[in-house]
Each structure stands twice: as C-alpha cells, then as structure tokens.
Amino acid sequence: MLLAGLSLYLLVTLGMLLAPNIDVLIGMRMLLTANSRAKINHETEGFVKILADANTDQILGVHMIGPSVGQLIGEYCVAMEFSASVEDVALTCHPHLTRSEAGRQTAMGVHGWTMQA
C-alpha cells in the first residue's frame, strides 16, 4: 500500500509479516537527523525503516516518514520488483550529500554495518 503525503509505506506492515510466521529482519530506523542533506535543508523529521526476510535477505517492505521521502521510495520499488536483497541496496553506491544516502544507510544497518567508523 502506498500512501500520499509525508508517510510512505511500501507494501507491508510488520503485523502483516508476523501473521504467516515469516522470520522478519527489521532494519534500524534510520533517523533523517543523521542525513547531511536533511540537515542542510532543515528537514530532519522522520525516518526510514526496512523489513526483510531473515532467511533470504529479500526486501519485504519499507516504511518512510518525513519531508521529501517520495523522492526515495522509487529505489525500493525497483529493488522489490527485481527481488533485490538488502545487501544489494547496501552495496550500491549512492551519491553523497543526498537524501538517498538514508536508504543506503538503513540497508547497511540491517546487517549492523555503518557508513562511518
């Protein structure tokens, strides 16, 4: 389900995944306060969260809340269409000083990786 406005939920909620007993991996809620572009634009409210299958690493859903998240959701639409894994997104180069880095950092966080040491 895709909602208009500042909140976008791609396909599923956590409750929908837990019902059929899917082993769900939940990516950290990457707060937009950590995103450089969001800081520059004074639009740091919100977060990105990834829901993935713990066994296959396949992206099952994405939750995004905040200003301009509509610009970020397309990457995950394509990733889910082609059954991309969370690792696929995490290993894909994202341009620096853009909001898209929030998507990559969230994917990295699913496996405990960090962008900066």
Short mmCIF file of C-alpha atoms in Angstrom, two decimals:
data_model
loop_
_atom_site.label_atom_id
_atom_site.label_comp_id
_atom_site.label_asym_id
_atom_site.label_seq_id
_atom_site.Cartn_x
_atom_site.Cartn_y
_atom_site.Cartn_z
CA MET A 1 0.00 0.00 0.00
CA LEU A 2 1.38 3.41 -0.90
CA LEU A 3 0.05 6.48 0.89
CA ALA A 4 0.44 10.04 -0.35
CA GLY A 5 1.93 12.78 1.78
CA LEU A 6 4.80 12.65 4.20
CA SER A 7 4.30 8.99 5.14
CA LEU A 8 5.01 6.23 2.63
CA TYR A 9 4.64 2.54 3.39
CA LEU A 10 5.69 0.19 0.63
CA LEU A 11 3.60 -2.97 0.51
CA VAL A 12 3.59 -4.34 4.05
CA THR A 13 3.40 -3.68 7.76
CA LEU A 14 5.24 -5.66 10.40
CA GLY A 15 1.95 -7.19 11.57
CA MET A 16 1.21 -8.50 8.07
CA LEU A 17 4.57 -10.29 8.04
CA LEU A 18 4.34 -11.78 11.50
CA ALA A 19 0.93 -13.35 10.84
CA PRO A 20 2.21 -16.01 8.37
CA ASN A 21 5.24 -16.63 10.64
CA ILE A 22 7.84 -15.10 8.35
CA ASP A 23 11.17 -14.66 10.12
CA VAL A 24 11.50 -10.88 9.79
CA LEU A 25 14.68 -8.85 9.98
CA ILE A 26 13.94 -5.23 10.86
CA GLY A 27 16.39 -2.60 9.76
CA MET A 28 17.18 0.14 12.22
CA ARG A 29 15.05 3.20 11.96
CA MET A 30 17.50 5.48 10.19
CA LEU A 31 16.55 8.90 11.51
CA LEU A 32 16.75 11.69 8.98
CA THR A 33 18.59 13.76 11.61
CA ALA A 34 21.68 11.76 10.57
CA ASN A 35 21.31 12.65 6.87
CA SER A 36 23.51 15.54 5.73
CA ARG A 37 21.11 16.82 3.06
CA ALA A 38 18.22 16.79 5.55
CA LYS A 39 20.34 18.81 8.00
CA ILE A 40 21.27 21.38 5.35
CA ASN A 41 17.61 21.80 4.36
CA HIS A 42 16.42 21.89 8.00
CA GLU A 43 14.11 18.93 7.27
CA THR A 44 15.31 16.34 9.76
CA GLU A 45 11.98 14.99 10.97
CA GLY A 46 11.28 11.38 10.04
CA PHE A 47 12.95 8.06 9.40
CA VAL A 48 13.46 5.14 7.00
CA LYS A 49 12.94 1.51 8.10
CA ILE A 50 13.37 -1.72 6.10
CA LEU A 51 11.58 -5.03 6.70
CA ALA A 52 13.35 -8.05 5.21
CA ASP A 53 13.14 -11.84 5.21
CA ALA A 54 15.75 -13.04 7.71
CA ASN A 55 16.42 -16.21 5.70
CA THR A 56 16.76 -14.78 2.18
CA ASP A 57 17.60 -11.11 2.90
CA GLN A 58 14.87 -10.14 0.40
CA ILE A 59 13.27 -6.75 1.00
CA LEU A 60 9.64 -7.26 2.04
CA GLY A 61 8.66 -3.69 2.82
CA VAL A 62 9.90 -0.20 3.57
CA HIS A 63 8.50 2.48 5.85
CA MET A 64 9.45 6.11 5.23
CA ILE A 65 8.18 9.13 7.09
CA GLY A 66 9.43 12.67 6.55
CA PRO A 67 9.79 15.51 4.08
CA SER A 68 10.65 14.52 0.50
CA VAL A 69 10.53 10.76 1.15
CA GLY A 70 8.61 10.45 -2.10
CA GLN A 71 11.96 11.02 -3.80
CA LEU A 72 13.41 7.97 -2.03
CA ILE A 73 10.70 5.33 -2.34
CA GLY A 74 11.28 4.62 -6.05
CA GLU A 75 14.60 2.89 -5.37
CA TYR A 76 12.85 0.37 -3.15
CA CYS A 77 10.00 -0.14 -5.64
CA VAL A 78 12.57 -1.22 -8.22
CA ALA A 79 14.52 -3.29 -5.68
CA MET A 80 11.41 -5.18 -4.63
CA GLU A 81 10.25 -5.69 -8.23
CA PHE A 82 13.53 -7.43 -9.03
CA SER A 83 13.73 -9.31 -5.70
CA ALA A 84 16.82 -7.43 -4.58
CA SER A 85 18.32 -8.21 -1.22
CA VAL A 86 19.04 -5.69 1.50
CA GLU A 87 22.71 -6.32 0.81
CA ASP A 88 22.19 -5.34 -2.85
CA VAL A 89 20.96 -1.91 -1.76
CA ALA A 90 23.67 -1.57 0.90
CA LEU A 91 26.44 -2.29 -1.61
CA THR A 92 25.07 0.08 -4.27
CA CYS A 93 26.81 3.45 -4.47
CA HIS A 94 24.55 6.37 -3.52
CA PRO A 95 25.59 9.97 -4.22
CA HIS A 96 26.94 11.90 -1.24
CA LEU A 97 25.04 14.76 0.22
CA THR A 98 21.68 13.49 -0.97
CA ARG A 99 18.66 12.09 0.82
CA SER A 100 19.20 8.77 -0.97
CA GLU A 101 22.05 8.07 1.44
CA ALA A 102 19.40 7.48 4.11
CA GLY A 103 18.15 4.48 2.12
CA ARG A 104 21.62 3.00 1.86
CA GLN A 105 22.48 3.64 5.49
CA THR A 106 19.25 1.93 6.56
CA ALA A 107 20.10 -1.09 4.40
CA MET A 108 23.58 -1.20 5.90
CA GLY A 109 22.06 -1.06 9.37
CA VAL A 110 20.01 -4.20 8.77
CA HIS A 111 23.27 -6.16 8.95
CA GLY A 112 24.93 -3.96 11.54
CA TRP A 113 27.23 -2.19 9.10
CA THR A 114 27.96 1.51 9.49
CA MET A 115 28.78 4.20 6.96
CA GLN A 116 31.37 5.88 9.17
CA ALA A 117 33.57 4.29 11.81
#
